[in-house]
Amino acid sequence: MNFIVVLASFPQLLEGLLITLALSAASIVGSTLLGLLAATLRVSRVPIGSQIARIYVEVFRGSPLLITLLFVYFGSAYAGYHMNIFAAAVVGISVYQGAYIAEIIRAGIESVPPGQWEASKILGLSNSQTFVSVVLPQTGKIVLPPLIGQYIALIKDTSIAFVIGLAELVRQGQAIIDRVGQPLAVYVTIAALYFIICYPLSRWVRGLEKRSQPA
Amino acid sequence: MSNLEPIIKLAGVTKSFGAVQVLKGIDLHVSEGEVLVVIGASGSGKSTVLRIMSGLETADSGQVWVNSVPLHDPRRAREIRGHVGMVFQQFNLFPHLTALGNVTLALLKVRKLSAEVAKKKALAVLDRVGLAEKAGNYPSQLSGGQQQRVAIARALAVEPTIMFFDEATSALDPELVGEVTSVMRSLADEGMTMVVVTHEMSFARKTADRVVFMDQGIIAEQGPPEQLFVRPQNDRTKQFLQRVLEV
């Protein structure tokens, strides 16, 4: 493995890294908003909304991210709407990860004891006031560890945007290999870069889990 | 007891959970300012009666009037919200809010008071339960007795016409029961209409205007405490009192 060659191409890897980070950040925001919306609909007593949310979760948990991504990018082009590659990647990953995040948030909402709803009801708070002021704030602490775990999976999954031609980290690495060879050194470097992003997050999760354990 | 129209009226109330009929026809009146204590074995239906009066459960049949609201009418039942107070066995405080935050929440969101007015009001009720100096503490930083007193303050802050207590002292260590019952007693002395489900027979004896003994989904016996505790008429009441007073 010749890391000197890789070092010479490092600016190109950094370019890819920036795209990966931007894609991750945008998809984390998108998937969290979608997940929150789907979870809220799912626990709401609006029958149609709850059904739509359930179908959404089942469909995207039951199909590969690769298919979702190809469907969004090529499907939109086929429908006559040419989507920017980066936007397509954000949409595909957000929709896919949103399904998982919806289930994490739903589990958090349902773990809030019914007594909290009852106390709020007697006090005169409406269901939506209870949800926003009483239930959601308590959900945060419960869902944060699994949520960050899901974000780690999301960050690594951004590499699949490679297949629709987004110049993210893996694709830039592949371009370097095509030009100068040294695949092993390039792959090890890429893996190390992902690790540097994800490791602090997984440390954070472990810290949160430790803190939430009863003393 | 006043001669006014009763503030709570239950007529022929039944309730089943699945195949189990928990209430088999309850008729009960409570007058304004009355302290009614409901006793009975677990499973007798006493908590269910309380939950129906407070609007947390809906009766299967019969009529329930509370504070002139027909709770048996699903279109109007929600009018009761915010007009009665309830204190739960498990406190049900909001763990993410301080004692002050617990008390002000409904004042801000339901009564739409300004932050300043709500805080002033909340501190006054916290003071009433002897916890003004704990206003900044979270529930997890308070003892069980203190938490329950905050829960009472939270309920009182919205100025309810009736207070319901659902085994409010059952989850407390024995040495913490007194501080909660003494707050309840002072409320009774101030003329608050109260319906109290409890296992604290001494509280029932000293504070109740009337004691209702429930057994297997019906009201088996009721009367003033001196009558019910000293000369119970019903055999089931005798058995129950023997069991609980022996302990």
Coordinates of C-alpha atoms in Angstrom, one line a residue:
Chain A
M1 CA 0.0 0.0 0.0
N2 CA 1.4 3.3 -1.1
F3 CA -0.1 6.1 1.0
I4 CA 2.2 8.7 -0.5
V5 CA 0.2 8.4 -3.7
V6 CA -3.0 8.8 -1.8
L7 CA -1.6 11.8 0.1
A8 CA -0.9 13.5 -3.3
S9 CA -4.6 13.0 -4.1
F10 CA -5.8 14.0 -0.7
P11 CA -7.5 17.3 -1.8
Q12 CA -9.7 15.3 -4.1
L13 CA -10.7 13.0 -1.2
L14 CA -11.4 16.1 0.9
E15 CA -13.8 17.4 -1.8
G16 CA -15.6 14.1 -1.6
L17 CA -15.6 14.2 2.2
L18 CA -17.2 17.6 2.1
I19 CA -20.0 16.3 -0.2
T20 CA -20.5 13.3 2.1
L21 CA -20.7 15.6 5.1
A22 CA -23.2 18.0 3.4
L23 CA -25.3 15.0 2.2
S24 CA -25.3 13.6 5.7
A25 CA -26.3 16.8 7.4
A26 CA -29.1 17.5 4.9
S27 CA -30.3 14.0 5.1
I28 CA -30.2 14.0 8.9
V29 CA -32.4 17.1 8.9
G30 CA -34.7 15.7 6.2
S31 CA -35.1 12.2 7.7
T32 CA -35.7 13.6 11.2
L33 CA -38.4 15.9 10.1
L34 CA -40.0 13.2 8.0
G35 CA -39.7 10.7 10.9
L36 CA -41.2 13.1 13.3
L37 CA -44.1 13.8 11.0
A38 CA -44.7 10.1 10.3
A39 CA -44.5 9.2 14.0
T40 CA -46.9 12.0 15.0
L41 CA -49.4 10.9 12.3
R42 CA -48.9 7.3 13.4
V43 CA -49.8 7.9 17.1
S44 CA -52.6 10.4 16.2
R45 CA -56.1 9.3 16.1
V46 CA -56.6 10.5 12.6
P47 CA -57.3 7.2 10.9
I48 CA -56.2 8.1 7.3
G49 CA -53.0 9.8 8.5
S50 CA -52.1 6.9 10.8
Q51 CA -52.6 4.4 7.9
I52 CA -50.5 6.5 5.5
A53 CA -47.7 6.7 8.0
R54 CA -47.9 3.0 8.7
I55 CA -47.7 2.2 4.9
Y56 CA -44.8 4.6 4.5
V57 CA -42.8 3.0 7.2
E58 CA -43.5 -0.6 6.0
V59 CA -42.7 0.2 2.4
F60 CA -39.4 1.8 3.0
R61 CA -38.2 -0.5 5.8
G62 CA -39.0 -3.4 3.4
S63 CA -37.0 -2.2 0.4
P64 CA -33.3 -1.6 -0.1
L65 CA -31.9 2.0 0.0
L66 CA -30.3 1.4 -3.4
I67 CA -33.7 0.8 -5.0
T68 CA -35.1 3.9 -3.3
L69 CA -32.2 6.0 -4.6
L70 CA -32.4 4.7 -8.1
F71 CA -36.2 5.2 -8.1
V72 CA -36.0 8.8 -6.9
Y73 CA -33.2 9.7 -9.4
F74 CA -34.1 7.8 -12.5
G75 CA -37.8 7.7 -11.7
S76 CA -38.0 11.5 -11.5
A77 CA -36.1 11.8 -14.8
Y78 CA -38.5 9.4 -16.4
A79 CA -41.4 11.4 -15.1
G80 CA -39.9 14.4 -17.0
Y81 CA -38.5 16.1 -13.9
H82 CA -34.7 16.3 -14.0
M83 CA -33.5 16.3 -10.4
N84 CA -30.1 17.5 -9.3
I85 CA -28.0 14.5 -8.2
F86 CA -27.4 15.9 -4.7
A87 CA -31.0 16.8 -4.2
A88 CA -32.0 13.3 -5.4
A89 CA -29.6 11.7 -2.9
V90 CA -30.9 13.9 -0.1
V91 CA -34.5 13.0 -0.9
G92 CA -33.8 9.2 -1.3
I93 CA -31.8 8.9 1.9
S94 CA -34.2 11.1 3.9
V95 CA -37.3 9.1 2.8
Y96 CA -35.6 5.8 3.5
Q97 CA -34.1 6.7 6.8
G98 CA -37.2 8.7 7.8
A99 CA -39.0 5.3 8.0
Y100 CA -36.6 4.0 10.6
I101 CA -36.5 7.3 12.5
A102 CA -40.3 7.3 12.6
E103 CA -40.3 4.0 14.4
I104 CA -37.7 5.2 16.9
I105 CA -39.7 8.4 17.7
R106 CA -42.9 6.4 17.9
A107 CA -41.4 4.0 20.4
G108 CA -40.3 7.0 22.4
I109 CA -43.7 8.7 22.3
E110 CA -45.4 5.4 23.4
S111 CA -42.9 4.9 26.3
V112 CA -44.2 8.1 28.0
P113 CA -46.6 6.7 30.6
P114 CA -50.4 7.2 30.1
G115 CA -50.5 9.0 33.4
Q116 CA -48.8 12.0 31.7
W117 CA -51.7 12.3 29.2
E118 CA -54.2 11.8 32.0
A119 CA -52.8 14.5 34.2
S120 CA -52.6 16.9 31.2
K121 CA -56.2 16.1 30.2
I122 CA -57.5 16.9 33.7
L123 CA -55.6 20.2 33.7
G124 CA -57.4 21.1 30.5
L125 CA -54.6 20.8 28.0
S126 CA -55.6 19.8 24.6
N127 CA -54.1 16.7 22.9
S128 CA -51.8 18.8 20.8
Q129 CA -50.7 20.9 23.7
T130 CA -50.0 17.8 25.7
F131 CA -48.1 16.3 22.8
V132 CA -45.9 19.4 22.3
S133 CA -45.4 20.5 25.9
V134 CA -45.5 17.3 27.9
V135 CA -44.8 14.2 25.7
L136 CA -42.3 15.3 23.1
P137 CA -39.9 16.9 25.6
Q138 CA -39.8 13.6 27.5
T139 CA -39.3 11.7 24.3
G140 CA -36.1 13.5 23.5
K141 CA -34.1 11.8 26.3
I142 CA -35.4 8.4 25.4
V143 CA -34.9 8.6 21.7
L144 CA -31.6 10.3 21.5
P145 CA -29.3 7.2 21.8
P146 CA -31.1 5.1 19.2
L147 CA -31.5 8.2 17.1
I148 CA -27.8 8.9 17.0
G149 CA -27.2 5.3 16.2
Q150 CA -29.5 5.7 13.2
Y151 CA -27.6 8.8 12.2
I152 CA -24.4 6.8 12.2
A153 CA -26.0 4.3 9.8
L154 CA -27.3 7.1 7.7
I155 CA -23.8 8.7 7.3
K156 CA -22.3 5.4 6.2
D157 CA -25.3 4.8 3.8
T158 CA -24.6 8.1 2.0
S159 CA -21.8 6.1 0.2
I160 CA -24.6 4.5 -1.9
A161 CA -25.2 7.8 -3.6
F162 CA -22.1 6.7 -5.5
V163 CA -24.3 4.7 -7.9
I164 CA -26.3 7.7 -9.1
G165 CA -23.0 9.5 -9.8
L166 CA -22.7 11.8 -6.8
A167 CA -19.0 12.8 -6.3
E168 CA -19.0 11.9 -2.6
L169 CA -16.2 10.3 -0.7
V170 CA -16.3 6.8 -2.2
R171 CA -16.7 8.0 -5.7
Q172 CA -13.8 10.4 -5.4
G173 CA -11.7 7.5 -4.1
Q174 CA -12.7 5.4 -7.0
A175 CA -11.6 8.2 -9.3
I176 CA -8.2 8.3 -7.7
I177 CA -7.9 4.5 -8.0
D178 CA -8.8 4.7 -11.7
R179 CA -6.0 7.3 -12.2
V180 CA -3.2 6.1 -10.0
G181 CA -4.1 2.6 -8.7
Q182 CA -3.4 1.7 -5.1
P183 CA -6.9 0.5 -4.3
L184 CA -6.0 -0.8 -0.9
A185 CA -4.4 2.4 0.4
V186 CA -7.4 4.4 -1.0
Y187 CA -10.0 2.2 0.6
V188 CA -8.2 2.1 3.9
T189 CA -8.1 5.9 3.9
I190 CA -11.7 6.2 3.0
A191 CA -12.7 3.8 5.8
A192 CA -10.6 5.8 8.2
L193 CA -12.3 9.0 7.2
Y194 CA -15.8 7.5 7.8
F195 CA -14.5 6.1 11.1
I196 CA -13.3 9.6 12.2
I197 CA -16.8 11.0 11.6
C198 CA -18.7 8.1 13.2
Y199 CA -16.6 7.2 16.2
P200 CA -17.2 10.4 18.2
L201 CA -21.0 9.9 17.6
S202 CA -20.9 6.3 18.8
R203 CA -18.9 7.4 21.9
W204 CA -21.6 10.0 22.5
V205 CA -24.3 7.4 22.4
R206 CA -22.4 5.2 24.8
G207 CA -22.0 8.2 27.2
L208 CA -25.8 9.0 26.9
E209 CA -26.7 5.4 27.6
K210 CA -24.4 5.3 30.7
R211 CA -25.9 8.5 32.0
S212 CA -29.5 7.3 31.6
Q213 CA -28.9 4.2 33.7
P214 CA -30.2 4.5 37.2
A215 CA -27.5 5.3 39.7
Chain B
M1 CA -74.1 19.6 54.2
S2 CA -75.9 22.1 52.1
N3 CA -79.4 21.7 50.6
L4 CA -78.2 22.9 47.2
E5 CA -78.4 20.7 44.1
P6 CA -75.6 18.1 44.4
I7 CA -72.4 19.1 42.5
I8 CA -71.9 15.4 41.5
K9 CA -74.7 13.1 40.5
L10 CA -74.3 9.6 39.4
A11 CA -77.4 7.6 38.4
G12 CA -77.3 3.9 37.3
V13 CA -73.7 4.1 36.2
T14 CA -72.2 0.9 34.8
K15 CA -68.8 0.1 33.4
S16 CA -67.1 -3.0 32.0
F17 CA -63.6 -3.6 30.9
G18 CA -63.8 -6.4 28.4
A19 CA -65.8 -9.2 30.0
V20 CA -65.5 -7.9 33.5
Q21 CA -68.2 -5.6 34.8
V22 CA -66.5 -3.3 37.2
L23 CA -69.4 -1.1 38.1
K24 CA -72.9 -2.6 38.4
G25 CA -75.2 0.4 38.8
I26 CA -73.8 3.2 40.9
D27 CA -76.1 5.9 42.3
L28 CA -74.3 8.6 44.2
H29 CA -74.7 12.3 45.1
V30 CA -72.0 14.6 46.4
S31 CA -72.9 18.0 47.8
E32 CA -70.8 21.1 47.4
G33 CA -68.2 21.3 50.2
E34 CA -68.7 17.7 51.1
V35 CA -65.7 15.4 51.7
L36 CA -66.6 12.0 50.5
V37 CA -64.3 9.1 51.2
V38 CA -64.6 5.9 49.1
I39 CA -63.2 2.7 50.6
G40 CA -63.2 -0.9 49.5
A41 CA -61.0 -3.7 48.5
S42 CA -58.9 -3.5 45.3
G43 CA -61.1 -4.4 42.4
S44 CA -64.2 -3.1 44.1
G45 CA -64.5 -0.4 41.4
K46 CA -63.7 2.6 43.6
S47 CA -61.0 4.0 41.4
T48 CA -63.2 3.5 38.3
V49 CA -65.9 5.6 39.9
L50 CA -63.4 8.3 40.6
R51 CA -62.1 8.2 37.0
I52 CA -65.6 8.4 35.6
M53 CA -66.4 11.5 37.8
S54 CA -63.2 13.2 36.6
G55 CA -63.8 12.5 33.0
L56 CA -60.9 10.1 32.4
E57 CA -63.3 7.2 31.8
T58 CA -66.7 7.1 30.2
A59 CA -69.6 5.2 31.7
D60 CA -71.1 2.5 29.6
S61 CA -74.6 3.5 30.7
G62 CA -76.3 5.8 33.3
Q63 CA -75.9 9.5 33.9
V64 CA -73.0 11.4 35.3
W65 CA -73.4 15.1 36.1
V66 CA -70.3 16.8 37.5
N67 CA -70.3 20.6 38.1
S68 CA -73.4 20.8 35.8
V69 CA -71.6 19.1 32.9
P70 CA -73.2 15.9 31.6
L71 CA -70.2 13.6 31.3
H72 CA -72.4 10.9 29.7
D73 CA -72.8 13.2 26.7
P74 CA -69.7 12.8 24.6
R75 CA -70.3 16.1 22.9
R76 CA -70.1 18.0 26.2
A77 CA -67.9 15.8 28.4
R78 CA -64.8 17.8 27.6
E79 CA -66.3 20.9 29.2
I80 CA -65.2 19.4 32.6
R81 CA -61.5 19.6 31.7
G82 CA -59.7 22.2 33.7
H83 CA -62.5 22.6 36.2
V84 CA -61.8 19.6 38.4
G85 CA -58.5 18.6 40.0
M86 CA -57.1 15.1 40.3
V87 CA -54.3 13.7 42.4
F88 CA -52.9 10.3 41.3
Q89 CA -51.3 7.5 43.1
Q90 CA -48.2 7.8 41.0
F91 CA -48.2 11.6 41.2
N92 CA -47.9 11.9 37.4
L93 CA -45.7 15.0 37.7
F94 CA -44.1 16.2 34.5
P95 CA -40.5 15.0 35.0
H96 CA -38.9 17.5 32.6
L97 CA -40.3 20.5 34.4
T98 CA -39.5 22.0 37.8
A99 CA -42.1 22.1 40.6
L100 CA -42.9 25.7 39.4
G101 CA -43.0 24.5 35.8
N102 CA -45.5 21.8 36.7
V103 CA -47.8 24.2 38.4
T104 CA -47.6 27.0 35.8
L105 CA -48.0 24.8 32.6
A106 CA -51.8 24.8 32.7
L107 CA -51.9 28.5 33.8
L108 CA -49.9 29.4 30.7
K109 CA -51.4 27.1 28.1
V110 CA -55.0 26.8 29.2
R111 CA -55.7 29.9 31.2
K112 CA -53.3 31.9 29.0
L113 CA -52.0 33.9 31.9
S114 CA -48.8 35.9 31.4
A115 CA -45.6 34.3 32.6
E116 CA -45.4 36.8 35.4
V117 CA -48.9 36.3 36.7
A118 CA -48.7 32.5 36.4
K119 CA -45.5 32.4 38.4
K120 CA -46.9 34.5 41.1
K121 CA -50.0 32.4 41.3
A122 CA -48.0 29.1 41.2
L123 CA -45.7 30.3 44.0
A124 CA -48.8 31.1 46.1
V125 CA -50.2 27.6 45.7
L126 CA -46.8 26.0 46.3
D127 CA -46.6 28.0 49.5
R128 CA -50.0 26.7 50.4
V129 CA -48.6 23.1 50.3
G130 CA -45.5 24.3 52.1
L131 CA -43.1 24.0 49.1
A132 CA -42.5 27.5 47.9
E133 CA -38.8 27.1 48.6
K134 CA -38.7 23.9 46.3
A135 CA -40.1 25.7 43.3
G136 CA -36.9 25.3 41.3
N137 CA -36.5 21.6 42.0
Y138 CA -37.3 18.9 39.5
P139 CA -39.6 16.0 40.6
S140 CA -36.6 13.7 40.8
Q141 CA -35.0 15.9 43.4
L142 CA -38.0 15.8 45.7
S143 CA -39.2 13.1 48.1
G144 CA -42.4 11.2 47.4
G145 CA -44.4 13.3 49.8
Q146 CA -43.0 16.5 48.4
Q147 CA -43.8 15.3 44.8
Q148 CA -47.4 14.5 45.8
R149 CA -47.7 18.0 47.4
V150 CA -46.5 19.6 44.2
A151 CA -49.1 17.5 42.3
I152 CA -51.8 18.8 44.7
A153 CA -50.5 22.4 44.1
R154 CA -50.6 21.8 40.3
A155 CA -54.2 20.7 40.6
L156 CA -55.2 23.6 42.9
A157 CA -53.6 26.2 40.7
V158 CA -56.4 26.0 38.1
E159 CA -58.9 26.7 40.9
P160 CA -61.0 23.5 40.5
T161 CA -64.4 23.2 42.0
I162 CA -63.8 19.6 43.0
M163 CA -60.7 17.7 43.9
F164 CA -60.4 14.0 43.3
F165 CA -57.7 11.9 45.1
D166 CA -57.0 8.5 43.7
E167 CA -55.1 6.6 46.4
A168 CA -52.9 9.7 46.8
T169 CA -50.9 8.2 49.6
S170 CA -50.6 4.6 48.5
A171 CA -47.3 4.9 46.8
L172 CA -45.7 6.8 49.7
D173 CA -43.4 5.5 52.4
P174 CA -45.4 5.4 55.7
E175 CA -43.5 8.3 57.2
L176 CA -44.4 10.5 54.3
V177 CA -48.1 9.9 54.4
G178 CA -48.8 12.4 57.1
E179 CA -47.5 15.5 55.2
V180 CA -49.9 14.7 52.3
T181 CA -52.9 13.9 54.4
S182 CA -52.4 17.1 56.4
V183 CA -52.5 19.1 53.2
M184 CA -55.7 17.2 52.2
R185 CA -57.2 17.9 55.6
S186 CA -56.5 21.6 55.4
L187 CA -58.2 21.7 52.0
A188 CA -61.2 19.9 53.5
D189 CA -61.3 22.5 56.3
E190 CA -61.3 25.3 53.7
G191 CA -64.5 23.9 52.3
M192 CA -63.2 22.2 49.1
T193 CA -65.5 19.6 47.7
M194 CA -63.4 16.4 47.7
V195 CA -63.8 12.8 46.6
V196 CA -61.1 10.7 48.1
V197 CA -60.3 7.0 47.3
T198 CA -58.0 5.9 50.0
H199 CA -56.8 3.1 52.2
E200 CA -56.0 5.5 55.0
M201 CA -58.8 4.7 57.5
S202 CA -57.6 7.3 60.0
F203 CA -58.0 10.0 57.3
A204 CA -61.4 8.7 56.5
R205 CA -62.4 8.7 60.1
K206 CA -61.2 12.1 61.0
T207 CA -61.9 14.0 57.8
A208 CA -64.8 12.5 55.9
D209 CA -68.3 13.9 56.0
R210 CA -69.5 10.6 54.5
V211 CA -67.8 7.3 53.8
V212 CA -68.9 5.0 50.9
F213 CA -68.0 1.4 51.1
M214 CA -67.8 -0.3 47.7
D215 CA -67.8 -4.0 47.1
Q216 CA -67.9 -5.9 43.8
G217 CA -69.0 -3.0 41.7
I218 CA -71.8 -1.7 43.9
I219 CA -72.1 0.7 46.9
A220 CA -72.6 -1.8 49.7
E221 CA -72.9 0.8 52.5
Q222 CA -72.6 4.5 53.2
G223 CA -72.9 6.8 56.0
P224 CA -71.1 9.2 58.3
P225 CA -67.7 7.8 59.5
E226 CA -68.8 7.3 63.1
Q227 CA -71.6 5.1 61.9
L228 CA -69.7 3.2 59.2
F229 CA -66.6 2.5 61.3
V230 CA -68.3 1.9 64.6
R231 CA -71.6 0.2 63.7
P232 CA -71.3 -1.2 60.1
Q233 CA -74.6 -2.8 59.0
N234 CA -73.4 -4.8 56.1
D235 CA -71.5 -8.0 56.7
R236 CA -69.0 -7.3 53.8
T237 CA -68.3 -3.9 55.4
K238 CA -67.6 -5.6 58.7
Q239 CA -65.3 -8.1 57.1
F240 CA -63.4 -5.5 55.2
L241 CA -63.0 -3.2 58.2
Q242 CA -61.8 -6.1 60.3
R243 CA -59.2 -6.9 57.7
V244 CA -57.8 -3.4 57.2
L245 CA -58.0 -2.3 60.8
E246 CA -56.2 -5.4 62.0
V247 CA -53.1 -4.6 59.9

